[in-house]
Structure formats: C-alpha cells, structure tokens
Amino acid sequence: EHKEAHTTGWHGLHDPVLRLADMDREGIAAELIYLGDFRLGDMFNNATNRTYPLDAWDAGARAWNRWAADNFGFAKHRFLVTAAIGPCTDMDAAVAELRWVKEHGFVATYMPGYLRYPDMPQLYEERWEPFWAACAELDLPVVVHAGFGTEQGQVFPELEKMYDAAAAKAGSTDREALMANADAVPMESLKFFDDFLNHNVDSRRPFWQLAMGGVFDRHPNLKLILTELRVDWIPATFAHLDAIYEENKDALPAKRKPSEYFH
C-alpha cells in the first residue's frame, strides 16, 4: 500500500505544497483535514488498525496531531485540521492535549469514543465533564466523522478475510491478480462494510447521548459537528427521541427536546 501510494500520485496526502496546488487549480479556498488515510499515517489510532495497547493508541493520536501541526501549520487559513483522539484514559492529559491542539491552530477534535475499548464510559457520564468543559472554553468543536463507537480491532479481521479470499482464488498476492478476483470476497464481508459505512447507527448516538444526558445544558457553548453520516435518518429519529423525552423528561437531566438542541 505504501508503494502504491508513493508511485501513483497520492503524494498530496502528505505534501501540503502539492495539496495547495490542487486546491488552487480546483478553486477550493479551504478544506477540512481529518485523520483517516491508513496508507500514510494513523498509527494505532484508526478504526481500520489491529488491536493495540491503549498507550500505543494514545501515542499514535498524539503523533498524528504533531505531524499535522508541523505539516499543515504554515497555512492554517487553508488547512482546517481536526485533531485525532486517543483513548482519554488520563483525563488531565486529554485536556492538556486539547489545549495543545488549540494553541497550534486546530479547528476541532474528534469525539471521544470514535474508537472504543471495553468499559469506556458513555458520553453523558461524569467522567467526561472536564473534556466537554475544555472544548466549550476553547471553542473547539467535537466531530463525529463517518462512524463512532467502533471496537478497536473490529474491522481489521474483515479486511483480512476479504484479502485472503481474493488471494486464495487468484493463487497470488499480486495486486492486479487480487483485483481481478474481487468477486471471491464473501457476501458477509460486503454486508459488514455496507452496514459499517452506510448504516452505522452508532455514529448517531453521540447526539442523543449529549442531548438527553444534559451535556448541552451544562456546556451551552459546546459544538457538535456530524459529518458523512447521511441525513435520511434525522426526521424519524428526532420524532422518536422527542417522544421518548416527553415520556421521561422528569427523570432526564435534559431541559429541552432533542430536536430543539439540534435546531
């Protein structure tokens, strides 16, 4: 993959000068930059990685943030960088990282829980209050991007299964041979990725946890950004959430219906 990335025109993933040239040619004033390309970065901290110790995951997220600051920091008005997120097991260190990325010109941070580990607290629990308070103070929005709540190491075995199926049919691991035998990929793998990418209910959960859990009331300046999650679910889901709120509002910390927070 690294060889492919470096020989077929993917240099713009890491070369900001080429990236700016592409943007200028295409008339793009600025672009959001997220982590997410496992060909050239995302050490231990992406949903597509294997399972690693939590300290490795944390180190990988911090490393990406420092690389992104070094690489894109000369043109902050063109490159709007969102910080990677670690497991946040040390809340003091997590808040210190928020302050670091804000000082270095990042415009937002990934939401805690983008990746999950066993027994990770839910977003409305007391454990996260210092995190939300820091984000609100620093005007650092939290981003849910194309997924949320994936168990660390959950996706990689499915990638291996697809690769192995194509390799077995091709009798080779040559890239062209693998692509020519892509029809060997099992249907359950295709369904896994269709659900993972296109029907990911977990990616919607942060909104209703923050709304129903009263987080937006306790931190009214907190901003939540939902990206690449589709929009077709919003009307029905909000009707459902509002009905749940009306039935249980005396027992919930939220002061408004979920749809009101969204609006």
XYZ file of C-alpha atoms in Angstrom:
263
model
C 0.000 0.000 0.000
C 2.840 2.400 0.794
C 4.499 1.616 -2.532
C 1.198 2.132 -4.326
C 0.599 5.443 -2.551
C 4.031 6.772 -3.443
C 4.049 5.687 -7.085
C 0.543 6.521 -8.318
C 0.039 10.150 -7.400
C -1.032 10.050 -3.760
C 1.718 12.437 -2.615
C -0.881 15.081 -1.854
C -1.869 13.072 1.200
C 1.298 14.224 2.906
C 2.763 17.013 0.741
C 0.965 20.275 1.599
C 2.503 22.178 -1.313
C 1.011 19.739 -3.828
C -2.219 19.865 -1.905
C -2.393 23.645 -2.143
C -1.653 23.469 -5.870
C -4.547 21.021 -6.323
C -6.840 23.261 -4.284
C -5.880 26.344 -6.286
C -6.429 24.528 -9.582
C -9.852 23.338 -8.463
C -10.909 26.662 -6.930
C -11.042 25.394 -3.332
C -10.441 28.124 -0.740
C -10.002 25.811 2.252
C -10.510 22.206 3.234
C -11.178 20.256 6.380
C -8.450 17.740 7.133
C -9.281 14.642 9.156
C -7.240 11.632 10.061
C -8.364 8.548 8.192
C -5.896 7.553 5.500
C -4.231 4.382 6.724
C -1.863 4.300 3.735
C 0.378 7.027 5.099
C -0.459 7.648 8.751
C -2.869 6.813 11.551
C -0.513 4.708 13.626
C -2.560 2.553 16.032
C -5.415 5.089 16.288
C -7.709 4.363 13.333
C -10.776 2.140 13.091
C -9.023 0.014 10.444
C -5.998 -0.848 12.613
C -5.371 -4.036 14.543
C -5.843 -4.120 18.320
C -3.027 -2.338 20.177
C -2.359 -1.398 23.808
C -4.088 1.805 24.862
C -0.790 3.626 25.361
C 0.150 2.872 21.732
C -3.244 4.169 20.564
C -2.714 7.341 22.610
C 0.821 7.809 21.266
C -0.409 7.343 17.686
C -3.093 10.019 18.053
C -0.611 12.470 19.579
C 1.912 11.701 16.837
C -0.667 12.420 14.131
C -1.554 15.726 15.780
C 2.088 16.793 15.908
C 2.723 15.719 12.333
C -0.377 17.575 11.142
C 0.649 20.725 13.028
C 4.145 20.584 11.509
C 2.908 19.723 8.032
C -0.103 21.994 7.604
C 0.511 24.703 10.190
C 2.055 27.184 7.742
C -1.329 27.654 6.023
C -3.912 27.402 8.789
C -6.342 29.569 6.857
C -6.383 26.976 4.034
C -5.948 23.748 6.011
C -8.617 23.371 8.713
C -7.266 20.485 10.757
C -9.296 18.339 13.156
C -7.290 16.633 15.906
C -7.069 12.875 16.327
C -8.307 11.460 19.634
C -6.715 8.931 21.957
C -8.459 6.672 24.490
C -8.563 9.528 27.054
C -7.862 7.205 29.975
C -5.900 10.047 31.627
C -8.324 12.984 31.638
C -5.723 15.552 32.708
C -3.552 14.510 29.754
C -6.558 14.557 27.412
C -7.456 18.119 28.427
C -3.813 19.161 28.078
C -3.877 17.746 24.534
C -6.984 19.811 23.758
C -5.136 22.929 24.859
C -2.117 21.932 22.764
C -4.118 21.452 19.562
C -5.990 24.719 20.094
C -2.694 26.571 20.570
C -1.444 25.034 17.323
C -4.378 26.171 15.216
C -6.581 23.072 15.020
C -10.234 23.898 14.396
C -11.852 20.875 16.095
C -11.204 17.481 17.649
C -12.569 14.023 17.009
C -15.194 12.892 19.513
C -14.011 10.669 22.381
C -15.224 7.161 21.658
C -14.546 7.263 17.927
C -12.770 4.062 18.855
C -13.923 2.182 21.941
C -12.216 -0.023 24.450
C -14.042 -2.283 26.944
C -15.805 -0.396 29.761
C -15.264 3.013 28.137
C -17.688 5.446 29.863
C -20.717 6.697 27.960
C -20.601 10.314 26.821
C -23.157 11.588 29.355
C -21.252 10.209 32.354
C -19.447 12.435 34.863
C -16.071 11.162 33.661
C -16.243 13.375 30.544
C -17.236 16.663 32.178
C -13.673 18.117 32.163
C -13.382 17.254 28.458
C -16.639 18.998 27.497
C -15.797 21.986 29.682
C -12.411 22.384 27.972
C -13.921 22.099 24.483
C -16.540 24.726 25.318
C -13.945 27.053 26.857
C -11.554 26.696 23.930
C -14.287 26.892 21.261
C -13.094 23.536 19.966
C -15.989 21.639 18.361
C -16.181 17.858 18.663
C -16.540 15.949 15.399
C -18.276 12.678 14.603
C -16.972 11.653 11.208
C -18.290 8.662 9.266
C -18.563 6.396 12.266
C -18.389 6.155 16.028
C -18.025 3.557 18.755
C -16.061 1.005 16.728
C -14.328 -1.522 18.956
C -10.601 -1.309 18.433
C -9.509 -4.131 16.117
C -13.058 -4.953 14.970
C -12.569 -4.028 11.313
C -9.122 -5.423 10.512
C -10.164 -9.124 10.592
C -12.838 -8.347 7.989
C -10.209 -6.732 5.761
C -8.012 -9.813 6.188
C -10.921 -12.088 5.303
C -11.520 -10.197 2.060
C -7.835 -10.172 1.162
C -7.406 -13.881 1.901
C -10.478 -14.838 -0.154
C -9.237 -12.949 -3.221
C -5.676 -14.284 -2.766
C -6.913 -17.868 -2.486
C -8.887 -17.631 -5.721
C -6.103 -15.777 -7.533
C -3.365 -18.089 -6.289
C -1.298 -14.919 -5.849
C -0.978 -11.803 -3.726
C -0.064 -9.634 -6.708
C -2.256 -6.539 -6.586
C -3.622 -6.876 -10.118
C -4.404 -10.546 -9.529
C -6.215 -9.700 -6.319
C -8.315 -7.024 -8.015
C -9.161 -9.392 -10.871
C -10.588 -11.844 -8.319
C -12.525 -9.411 -6.171
C -15.673 -11.460 -6.800
C -14.289 -14.021 -4.346
C -14.949 -11.658 -1.441
C -17.670 -13.298 0.697
C -21.097 -11.694 0.842
C -20.959 -11.407 4.640
C -17.882 -9.187 4.301
C -19.669 -6.962 1.805
C -22.632 -6.708 4.159
C -20.321 -5.901 7.098
C -18.813 -2.935 5.254
C -22.152 -1.759 3.863
C -23.526 -1.674 7.410
C -20.296 -0.196 8.811
C -20.125 2.619 6.252
C -23.732 3.306 5.259
C -25.989 2.206 8.118
C -23.900 2.951 11.177
C -26.429 3.682 13.908
C -23.644 4.090 16.455
C -22.440 7.210 14.654
C -25.732 8.918 15.551
C -25.524 8.009 19.239
C -23.282 10.924 20.347
C -26.008 13.443 19.552
C -28.697 11.831 21.653
C -26.305 10.988 24.490
C -25.188 14.630 24.719
C -28.750 15.963 24.320
C -30.628 13.555 26.617
C -27.739 13.499 29.093
C -27.918 17.244 29.654
C -24.412 17.899 28.346
C -25.578 20.762 26.130
C -27.304 22.349 29.143
C -24.213 22.101 31.326
C -21.973 23.361 28.497
C -24.111 25.617 26.281
C -21.110 26.705 24.186
C -20.215 23.128 23.241
C -20.444 22.499 19.496
C -21.074 19.115 17.895
C -20.349 18.540 14.195
C -21.811 15.493 12.419
C -20.172 14.732 9.066
C -20.638 11.994 6.482
C -23.427 10.293 8.425
C -26.242 10.697 5.875
C -29.338 12.768 6.679
C -32.226 10.439 5.833
C -32.493 9.221 9.439
C -32.937 12.652 11.018
C -36.725 13.282 10.789
C -37.831 9.871 12.057
C -35.112 9.675 14.693
C -35.894 13.119 16.097
C -39.598 12.315 16.250
C -38.719 9.147 18.176
C -36.298 10.924 20.523
C -38.724 13.757 21.212
C -41.424 11.233 22.126
C -39.045 9.459 24.493
C -38.133 12.795 26.047
C -41.772 13.768 26.610
C -42.453 10.432 28.323
C -39.383 10.613 30.573
C -38.499 14.300 30.954
C -38.977 14.304 34.716
C -36.239 11.672 35.012
C -33.850 13.149 32.422
C -31.300 15.927 33.018
C -32.079 17.500 29.619
C -34.144 20.692 29.705
C -35.318 20.598 26.085
C -36.482 18.139 23.455
C -33.582 16.683 21.410
C -34.830 18.357 18.218
C -34.593 21.749 19.931
C -30.901 21.268 20.679
C -30.337 20.303 17.061
C -32.158 23.384 15.742
